[in-house]
Short mmCIF file of C-alpha atoms in Angstrom, two decimals:
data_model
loop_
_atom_site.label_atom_id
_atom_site.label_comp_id
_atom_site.label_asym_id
_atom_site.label_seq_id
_atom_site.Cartn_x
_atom_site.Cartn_y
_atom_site.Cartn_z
CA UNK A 1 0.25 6.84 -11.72
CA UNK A 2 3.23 8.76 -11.00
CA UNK A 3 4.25 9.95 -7.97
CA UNK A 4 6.21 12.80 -7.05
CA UNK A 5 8.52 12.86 -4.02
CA UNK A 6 10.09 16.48 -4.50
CA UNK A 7 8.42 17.18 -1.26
CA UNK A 8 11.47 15.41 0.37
CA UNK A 9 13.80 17.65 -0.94
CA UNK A 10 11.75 20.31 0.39
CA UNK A 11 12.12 18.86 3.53
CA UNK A 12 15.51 18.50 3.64
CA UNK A 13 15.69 21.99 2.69
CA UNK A 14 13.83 23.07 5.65
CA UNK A 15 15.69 21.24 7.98
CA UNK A 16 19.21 22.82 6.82
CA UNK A 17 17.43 26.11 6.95
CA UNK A 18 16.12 25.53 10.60
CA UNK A 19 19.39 24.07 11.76
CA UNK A 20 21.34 27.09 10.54
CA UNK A 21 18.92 29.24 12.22
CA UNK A 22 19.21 27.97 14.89
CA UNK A 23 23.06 27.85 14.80
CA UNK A 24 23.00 31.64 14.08
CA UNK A 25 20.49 32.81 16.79
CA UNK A 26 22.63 30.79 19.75
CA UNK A 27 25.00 33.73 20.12
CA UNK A 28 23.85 36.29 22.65
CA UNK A 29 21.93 34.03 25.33
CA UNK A 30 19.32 36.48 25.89
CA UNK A 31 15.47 35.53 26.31
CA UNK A 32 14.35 34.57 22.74
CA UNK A 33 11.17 35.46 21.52
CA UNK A 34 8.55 32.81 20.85
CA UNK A 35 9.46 32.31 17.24
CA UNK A 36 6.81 32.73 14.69
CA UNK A 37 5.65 29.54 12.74
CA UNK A 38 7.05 29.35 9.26
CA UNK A 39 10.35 28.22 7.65
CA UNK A 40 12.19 31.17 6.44
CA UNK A 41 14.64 29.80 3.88
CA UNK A 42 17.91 32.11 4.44
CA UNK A 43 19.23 32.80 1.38
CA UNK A 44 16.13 32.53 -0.68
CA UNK A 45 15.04 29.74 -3.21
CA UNK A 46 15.26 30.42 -6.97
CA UNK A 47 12.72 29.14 -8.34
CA UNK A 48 12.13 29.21 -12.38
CA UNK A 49 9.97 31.23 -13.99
CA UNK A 50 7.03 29.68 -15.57
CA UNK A 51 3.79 30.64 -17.31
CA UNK A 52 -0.05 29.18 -16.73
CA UNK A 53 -2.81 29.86 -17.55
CA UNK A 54 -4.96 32.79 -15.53
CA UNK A 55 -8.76 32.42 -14.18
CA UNK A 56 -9.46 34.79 -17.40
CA UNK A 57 -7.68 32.31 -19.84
CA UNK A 58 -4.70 34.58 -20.14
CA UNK A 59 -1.16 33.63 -19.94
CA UNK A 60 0.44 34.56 -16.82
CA UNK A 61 3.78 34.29 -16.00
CA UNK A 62 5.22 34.21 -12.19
CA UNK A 63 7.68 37.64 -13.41
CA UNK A 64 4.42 39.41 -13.98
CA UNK A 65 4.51 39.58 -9.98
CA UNK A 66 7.98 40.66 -9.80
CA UNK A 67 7.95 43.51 -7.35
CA UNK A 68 5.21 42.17 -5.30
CA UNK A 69 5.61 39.47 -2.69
CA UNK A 70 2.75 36.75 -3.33
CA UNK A 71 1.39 34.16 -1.33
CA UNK A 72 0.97 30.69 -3.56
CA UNK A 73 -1.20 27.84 -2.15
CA UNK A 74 -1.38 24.76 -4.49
CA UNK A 75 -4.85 22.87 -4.46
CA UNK A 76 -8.00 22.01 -6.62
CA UNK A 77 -11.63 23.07 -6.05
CA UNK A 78 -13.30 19.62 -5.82
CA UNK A 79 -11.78 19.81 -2.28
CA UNK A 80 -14.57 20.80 0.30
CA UNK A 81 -11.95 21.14 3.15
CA UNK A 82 -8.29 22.38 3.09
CA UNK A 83 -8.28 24.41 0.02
CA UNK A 84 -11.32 26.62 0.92
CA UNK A 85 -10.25 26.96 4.59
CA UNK A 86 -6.62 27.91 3.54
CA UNK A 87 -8.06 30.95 1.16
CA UNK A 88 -10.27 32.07 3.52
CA UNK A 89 -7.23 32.30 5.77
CA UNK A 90 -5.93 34.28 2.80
CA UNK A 91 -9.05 36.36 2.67
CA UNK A 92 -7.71 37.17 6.48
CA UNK A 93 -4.68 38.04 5.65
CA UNK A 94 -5.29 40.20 3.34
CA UNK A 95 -7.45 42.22 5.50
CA UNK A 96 -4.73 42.42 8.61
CA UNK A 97 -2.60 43.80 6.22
CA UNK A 98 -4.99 46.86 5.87
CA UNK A 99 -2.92 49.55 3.68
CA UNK A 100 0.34 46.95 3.06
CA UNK A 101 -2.36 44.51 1.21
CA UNK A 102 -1.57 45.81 -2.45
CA UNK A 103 1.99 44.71 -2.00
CA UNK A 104 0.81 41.42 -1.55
CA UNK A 105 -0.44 39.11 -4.75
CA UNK A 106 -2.56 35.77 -3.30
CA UNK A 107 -2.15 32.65 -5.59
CA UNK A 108 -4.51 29.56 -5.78
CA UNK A 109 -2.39 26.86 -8.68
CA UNK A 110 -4.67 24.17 -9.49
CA UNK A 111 -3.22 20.79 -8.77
CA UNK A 112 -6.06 19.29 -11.17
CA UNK A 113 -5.77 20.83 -14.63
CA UNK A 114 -8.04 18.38 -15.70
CA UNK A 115 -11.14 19.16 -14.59
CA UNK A 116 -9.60 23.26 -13.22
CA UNK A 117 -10.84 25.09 -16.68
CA UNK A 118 -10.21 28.86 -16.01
CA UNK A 119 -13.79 29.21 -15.55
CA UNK A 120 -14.50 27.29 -13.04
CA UNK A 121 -11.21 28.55 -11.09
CA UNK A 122 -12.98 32.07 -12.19
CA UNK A 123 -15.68 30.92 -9.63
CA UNK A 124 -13.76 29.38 -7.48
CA UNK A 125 -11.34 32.33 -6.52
CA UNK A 126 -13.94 35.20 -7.01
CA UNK A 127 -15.80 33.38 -4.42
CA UNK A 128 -13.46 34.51 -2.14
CA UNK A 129 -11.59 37.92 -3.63
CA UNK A 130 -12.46 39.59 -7.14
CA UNK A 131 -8.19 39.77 -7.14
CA UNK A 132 -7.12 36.63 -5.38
CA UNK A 133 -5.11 34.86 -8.65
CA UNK A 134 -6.45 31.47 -10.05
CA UNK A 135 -4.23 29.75 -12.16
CA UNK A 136 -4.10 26.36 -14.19
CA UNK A 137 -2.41 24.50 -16.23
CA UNK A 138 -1.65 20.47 -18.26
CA UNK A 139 0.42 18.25 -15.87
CA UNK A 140 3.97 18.74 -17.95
CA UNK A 141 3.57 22.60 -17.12
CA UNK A 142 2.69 22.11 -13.30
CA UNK A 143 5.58 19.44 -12.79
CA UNK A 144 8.37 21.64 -12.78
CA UNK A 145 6.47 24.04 -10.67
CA UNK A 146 5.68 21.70 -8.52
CA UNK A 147 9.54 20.55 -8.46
CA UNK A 148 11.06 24.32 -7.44
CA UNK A 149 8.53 25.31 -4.50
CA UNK A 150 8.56 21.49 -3.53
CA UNK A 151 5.00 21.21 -3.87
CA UNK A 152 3.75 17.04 -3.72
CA UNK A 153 0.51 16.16 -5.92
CA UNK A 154 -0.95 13.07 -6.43
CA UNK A 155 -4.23 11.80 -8.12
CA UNK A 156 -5.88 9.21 -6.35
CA UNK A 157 -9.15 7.07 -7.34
CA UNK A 158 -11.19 5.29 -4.56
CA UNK A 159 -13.35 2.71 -5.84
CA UNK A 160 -15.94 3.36 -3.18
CA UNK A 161 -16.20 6.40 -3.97
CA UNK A 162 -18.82 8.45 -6.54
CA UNK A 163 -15.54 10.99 -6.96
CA UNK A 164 -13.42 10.41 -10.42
CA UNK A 165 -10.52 11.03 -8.53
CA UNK A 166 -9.28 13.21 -5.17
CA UNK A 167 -5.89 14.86 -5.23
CA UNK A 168 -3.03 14.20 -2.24
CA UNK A 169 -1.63 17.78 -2.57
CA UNK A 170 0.95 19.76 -0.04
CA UNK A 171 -0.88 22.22 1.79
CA UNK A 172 1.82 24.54 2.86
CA UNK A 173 1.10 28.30 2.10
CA UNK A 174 4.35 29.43 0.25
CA UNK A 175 5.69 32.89 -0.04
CA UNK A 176 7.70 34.15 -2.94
CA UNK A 177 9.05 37.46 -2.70
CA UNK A 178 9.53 40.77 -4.39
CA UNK A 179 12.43 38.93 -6.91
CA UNK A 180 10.62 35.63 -7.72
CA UNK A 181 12.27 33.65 -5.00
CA UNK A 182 11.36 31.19 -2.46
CA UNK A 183 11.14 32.80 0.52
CA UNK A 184 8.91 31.36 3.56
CA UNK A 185 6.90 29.07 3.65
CA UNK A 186 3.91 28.16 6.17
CA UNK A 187 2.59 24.82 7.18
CA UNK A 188 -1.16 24.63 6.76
CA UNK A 189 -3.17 26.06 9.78
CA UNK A 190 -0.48 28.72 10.36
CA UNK A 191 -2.42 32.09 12.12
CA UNK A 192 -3.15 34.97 9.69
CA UNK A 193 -1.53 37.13 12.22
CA UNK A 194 1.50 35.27 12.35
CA UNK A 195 1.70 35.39 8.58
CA UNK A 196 1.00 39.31 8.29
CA UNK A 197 4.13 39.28 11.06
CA UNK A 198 6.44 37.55 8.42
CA UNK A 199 5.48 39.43 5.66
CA UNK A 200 6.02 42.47 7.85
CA UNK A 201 9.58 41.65 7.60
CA UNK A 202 10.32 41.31 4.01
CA UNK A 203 9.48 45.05 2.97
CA UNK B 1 -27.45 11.13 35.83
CA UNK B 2 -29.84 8.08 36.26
CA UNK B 3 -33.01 11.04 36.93
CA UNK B 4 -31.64 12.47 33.79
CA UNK B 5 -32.40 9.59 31.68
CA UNK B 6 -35.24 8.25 33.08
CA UNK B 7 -36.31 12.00 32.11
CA UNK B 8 -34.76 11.90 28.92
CA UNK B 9 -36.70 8.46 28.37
CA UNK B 10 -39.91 10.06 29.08
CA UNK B 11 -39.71 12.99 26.73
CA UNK B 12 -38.98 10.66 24.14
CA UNK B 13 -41.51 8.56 24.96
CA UNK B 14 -43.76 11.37 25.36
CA UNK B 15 -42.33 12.78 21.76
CA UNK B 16 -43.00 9.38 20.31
CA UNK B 17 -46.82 9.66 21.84
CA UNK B 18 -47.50 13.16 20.45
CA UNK B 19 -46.27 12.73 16.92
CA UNK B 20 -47.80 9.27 16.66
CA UNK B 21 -51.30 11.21 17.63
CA UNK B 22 -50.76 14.02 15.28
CA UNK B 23 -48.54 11.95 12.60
CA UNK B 24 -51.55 12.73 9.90
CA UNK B 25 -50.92 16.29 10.46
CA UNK B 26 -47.34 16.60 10.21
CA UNK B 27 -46.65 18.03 6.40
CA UNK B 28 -45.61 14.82 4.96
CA UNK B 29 -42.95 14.51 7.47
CA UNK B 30 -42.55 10.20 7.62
CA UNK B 31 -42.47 9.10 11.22
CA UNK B 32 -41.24 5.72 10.53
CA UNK B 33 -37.84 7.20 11.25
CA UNK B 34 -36.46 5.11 14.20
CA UNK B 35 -34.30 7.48 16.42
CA UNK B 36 -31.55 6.60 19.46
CA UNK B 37 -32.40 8.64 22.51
CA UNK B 38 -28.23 8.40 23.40
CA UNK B 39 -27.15 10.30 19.91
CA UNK B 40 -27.29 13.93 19.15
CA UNK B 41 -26.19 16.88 16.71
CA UNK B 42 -24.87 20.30 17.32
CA UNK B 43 -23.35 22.86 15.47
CA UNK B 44 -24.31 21.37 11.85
CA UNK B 45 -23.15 23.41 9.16
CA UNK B 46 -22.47 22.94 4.84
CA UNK B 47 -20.11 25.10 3.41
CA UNK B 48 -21.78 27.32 0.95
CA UNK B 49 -20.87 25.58 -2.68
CA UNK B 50 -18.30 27.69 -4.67
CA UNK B 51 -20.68 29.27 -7.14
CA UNK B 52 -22.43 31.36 -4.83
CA UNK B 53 -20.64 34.69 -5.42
CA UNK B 54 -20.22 34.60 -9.04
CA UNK B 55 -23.38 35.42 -9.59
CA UNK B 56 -24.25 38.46 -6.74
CA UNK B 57 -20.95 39.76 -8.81
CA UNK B 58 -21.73 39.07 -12.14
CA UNK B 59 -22.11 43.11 -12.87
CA UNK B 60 -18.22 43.67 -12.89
CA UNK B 61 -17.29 40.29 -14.59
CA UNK B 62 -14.55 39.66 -16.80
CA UNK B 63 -15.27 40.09 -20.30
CA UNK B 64 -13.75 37.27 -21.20
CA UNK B 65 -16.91 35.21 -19.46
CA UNK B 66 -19.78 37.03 -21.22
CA UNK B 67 -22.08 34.82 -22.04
CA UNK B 68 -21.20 32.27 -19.46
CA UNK B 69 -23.46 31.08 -17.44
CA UNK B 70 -22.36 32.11 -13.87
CA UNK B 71 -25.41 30.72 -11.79
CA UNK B 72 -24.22 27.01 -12.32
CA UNK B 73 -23.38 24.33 -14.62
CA UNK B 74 -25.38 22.89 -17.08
CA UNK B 75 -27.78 19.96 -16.24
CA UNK B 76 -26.67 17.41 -18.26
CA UNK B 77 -23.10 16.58 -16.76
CA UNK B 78 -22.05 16.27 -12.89
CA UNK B 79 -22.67 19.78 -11.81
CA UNK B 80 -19.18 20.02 -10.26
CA UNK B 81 -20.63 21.31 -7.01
CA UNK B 82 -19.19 19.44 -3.93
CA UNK B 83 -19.35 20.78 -0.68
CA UNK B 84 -18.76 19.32 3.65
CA UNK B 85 -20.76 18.71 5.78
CA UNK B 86 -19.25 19.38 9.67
CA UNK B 87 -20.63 18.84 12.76
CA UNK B 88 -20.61 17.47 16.61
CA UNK B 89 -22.10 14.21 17.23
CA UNK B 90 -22.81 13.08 20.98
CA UNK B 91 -23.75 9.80 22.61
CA UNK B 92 -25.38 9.81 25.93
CA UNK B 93 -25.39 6.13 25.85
CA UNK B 94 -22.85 3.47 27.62
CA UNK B 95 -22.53 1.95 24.42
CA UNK B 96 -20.08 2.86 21.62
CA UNK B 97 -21.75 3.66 18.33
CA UNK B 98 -20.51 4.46 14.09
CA UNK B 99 -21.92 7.03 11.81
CA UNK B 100 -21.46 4.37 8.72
CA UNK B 101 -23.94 6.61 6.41
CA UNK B 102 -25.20 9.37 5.48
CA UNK B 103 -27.97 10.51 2.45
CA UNK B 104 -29.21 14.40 1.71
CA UNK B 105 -31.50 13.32 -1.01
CA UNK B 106 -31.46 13.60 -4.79
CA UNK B 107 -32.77 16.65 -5.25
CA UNK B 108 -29.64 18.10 -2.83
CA UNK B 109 -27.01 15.85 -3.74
CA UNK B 110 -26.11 12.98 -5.91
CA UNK B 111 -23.76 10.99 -3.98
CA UNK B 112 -23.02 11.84 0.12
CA UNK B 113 -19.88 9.75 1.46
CA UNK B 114 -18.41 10.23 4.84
CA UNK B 115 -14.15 11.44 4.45
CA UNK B 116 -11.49 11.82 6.10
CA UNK B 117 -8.72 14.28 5.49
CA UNK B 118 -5.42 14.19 7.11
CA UNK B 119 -2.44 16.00 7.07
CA UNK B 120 0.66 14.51 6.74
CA UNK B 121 4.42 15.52 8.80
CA UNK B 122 5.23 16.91 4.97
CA UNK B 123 2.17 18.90 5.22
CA UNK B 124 0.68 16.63 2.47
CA UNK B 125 -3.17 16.40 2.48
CA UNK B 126 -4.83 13.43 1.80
CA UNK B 127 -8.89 13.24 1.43
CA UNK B 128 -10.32 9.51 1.52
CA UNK B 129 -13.78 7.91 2.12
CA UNK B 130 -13.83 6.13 5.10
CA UNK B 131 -16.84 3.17 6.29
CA UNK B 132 -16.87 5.35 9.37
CA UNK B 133 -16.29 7.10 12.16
CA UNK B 134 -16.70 6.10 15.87
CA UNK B 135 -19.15 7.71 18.29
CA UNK B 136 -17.19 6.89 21.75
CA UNK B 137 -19.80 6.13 24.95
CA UNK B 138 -21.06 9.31 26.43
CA UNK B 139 -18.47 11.53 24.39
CA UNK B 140 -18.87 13.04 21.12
CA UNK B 141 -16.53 13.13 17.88
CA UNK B 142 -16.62 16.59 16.13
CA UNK B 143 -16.60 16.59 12.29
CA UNK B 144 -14.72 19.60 11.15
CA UNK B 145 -12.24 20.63 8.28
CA UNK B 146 -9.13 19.26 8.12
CA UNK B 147 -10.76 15.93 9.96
CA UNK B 148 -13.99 13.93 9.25
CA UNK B 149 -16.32 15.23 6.94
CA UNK B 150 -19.63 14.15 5.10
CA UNK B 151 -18.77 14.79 1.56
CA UNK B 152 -21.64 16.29 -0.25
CA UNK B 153 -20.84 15.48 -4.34
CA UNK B 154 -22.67 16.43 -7.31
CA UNK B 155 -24.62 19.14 -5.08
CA UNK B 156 -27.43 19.81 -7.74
CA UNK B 157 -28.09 23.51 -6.70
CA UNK B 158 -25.99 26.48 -5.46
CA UNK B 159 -26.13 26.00 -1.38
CA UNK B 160 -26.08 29.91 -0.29
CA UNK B 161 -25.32 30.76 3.16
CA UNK B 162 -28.97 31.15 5.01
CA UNK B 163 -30.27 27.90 3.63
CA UNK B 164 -30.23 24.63 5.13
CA UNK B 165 -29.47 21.13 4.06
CA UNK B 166 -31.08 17.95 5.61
CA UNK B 167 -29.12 15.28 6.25
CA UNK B 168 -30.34 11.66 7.58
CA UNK B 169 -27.48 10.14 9.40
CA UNK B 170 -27.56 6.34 9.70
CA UNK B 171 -25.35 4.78 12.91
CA UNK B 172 -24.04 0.86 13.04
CA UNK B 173 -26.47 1.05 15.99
CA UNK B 174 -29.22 0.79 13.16
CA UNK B 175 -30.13 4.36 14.73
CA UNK B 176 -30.72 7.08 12.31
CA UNK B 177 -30.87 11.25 12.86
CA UNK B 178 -32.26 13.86 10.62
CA UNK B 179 -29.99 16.74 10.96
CA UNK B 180 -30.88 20.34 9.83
CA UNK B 181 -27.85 21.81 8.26
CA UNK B 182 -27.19 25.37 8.35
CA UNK B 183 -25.04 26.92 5.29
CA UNK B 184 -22.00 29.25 5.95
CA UNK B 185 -20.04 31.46 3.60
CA UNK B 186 -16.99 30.27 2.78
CA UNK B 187 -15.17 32.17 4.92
#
């Protein structure tokens, strides 16, 4: 089994993006608002472009949502618990954005290719949105992915369990905006509101 | 407090009484099901399984799955329906208890193990079975997402919001509880 640690480079990103912020906003001494949840990364990430497939067994390619700013969350749908709650937070989203909700794209990247055909992701998505995105792929195209938004995965097999396998995934709502780079990213359980408030900010 | 269980005693008691009179009449409901007056359920709820839209949509599908069957997979393999199960449980008693089981029957579910999911500091989610989870004397433990839930796998229909699952809890008390189940959209 291999294991990917990327997620610590993540983290040290977001620490040298939270100390500089925090460098920057010491200036005027005025009363600070309470700052919203979320790690902005200031400048933003590049993260390659990459193609998987779609929940319609298409190619799709993260520059198809150039333009847009998209929400990705990275999970797989034998999970009765995170992954469900986290899109229905999506679903939430999407309606406190009202009018602003077509410039935002919402992502679900399978983190279990294996048994994550695009019709079953079909299903899965559709259960929450007709145009939330559901997208899959083999583990050499998800591991670069996975690499740039610093996105852990990790199969694990219990033998006491009647599961093949469950997946250790991140399950941090990430943000790429309207050029294909890394922008935000929100630890799981963030408010909808709070995210609306963020994405308020980048158009 | 001591009225209160001396009452609560008696309505069991009294519970016990009635259905053992009428136990002939009760559907086939089997009474042999030994129950702990200290433990309780509230707020029981299954999260609708994932296929439950597809279908109510299936007018403006994708062309690309004509022909699919939307309604659910076939019979022969693991339908690929899992779902949680998420509750309160309380204990009355002085005594600590564990949920260390819990069984929906085959007809709902081919295998139902209790999980817990936790989130890491990296934000990392981890989902593992666990032998089980503590009932503390006179509190309760609350099994909701992101925490302890009974893992439903191999759900063997769609679970729609409106119906209701059974589940039989078993306790390392050798207590057991039939819980009714109510199923929520997945919202």
């Amino acid at each position: 089994m291999t294991v990917w640690r990327w997620w610590g480079l993540w983290v040290a990103i977001a620490l040298l993006s939270t100390a500089l912020a925090a460098c920057g906003g010491g200036g005027d001494g005025g009363p600070t608002a309470t700052p919203l949840p979320g790690t902005l990364l200031d400048p933003p990430k590049d993260v390659g472009d990459f193609t998987l497939t779609n929940q319609d067994g298409q190619p799709f390619r993260l520059s198809d949502l150039r333009g847009k700013v998209a929400l990705f969350f990275f999970g797989y749908t034998h999970c009765p618990d995170i992954c469900p709650t986290t899109l229905a937070e999506f679903k939430r989203v999407k309606a406190l954005l009202g009018d602003d909700a077509g410039r935002v794209a919402f992502v679900f990247v399978s983190v279990d290719g294996e048994r994550d055909t695009p019709e079953r992701l079909t299903n899965y998505v559709r259960a929450f949105d007709p145009q939330f995105i559901g997208l899959t792929g083999d583990d050499a195209a998800l591991r670069p992915i996975a690499r740039d938004f610093g996105v852990f995965y990790q199969r694990v097999s219990y033998e006491e369990s009647a599961a093949d396998y469950l997946v250790d995934h991140t399950a941090s709502t990430f943000v790429i905006d309207q050029q294909g780079r890394l922008r935000l990213v929100f630890p799981y359980g963030t408010d909808p509101a709070a995210i609306v408030a963020r994405l308020r900010a980048l158009w | 407090m001591v009225v209160r269980r001396v009452l609560l005693s008696g309505v069991v008691a009294l519970v016990l009484a009635l259905s053992a009179c009428s136990g002939d009449e009760e559907k086939a409901t089997p009474t042999a099901t030994p129950t702990s007056p200290a433990l309780s359920v509230r707020d029981a709820w299954v999260r609708a399984t994932i296929q439950q839209m597809a279908g109510a949509e299936q007018s403006d599908t994708a062309a690309g799955m004509a022909g699919h069957d939307m309604g659910g997979m076939s019979d022969q393999e693991p339908s690929g329906r899992v779902t949680g199960a998420f509750m309160v449980i309380e204990n009355s008693g002085d005594a600590p208890d564990r949920l260390i089981g819990a069984s929906a029957g085959p007809e709902v579910a081919g295998a139902v193990e209790i999980h817990e999911t936790t989130v890491d500091e990296n934000d990392v989610m981890r989902m593992r079975p666990i032998e089980a989870i503590e009932v503390p004397a006179r509190g309760s433990v609350e099994l909701k997402p992101g925490g302890y839930h009974i893992m439903l796998l191999d759900v063997q229909r769609d679970l729609n919001p409106g119906d209701t699952v059974t589940l039989t809890l078993t306790f390392a008390s050798g207590a057991t509880l039939d819980v009714t189940a109510e199923v929520r959209a997945l919202e």
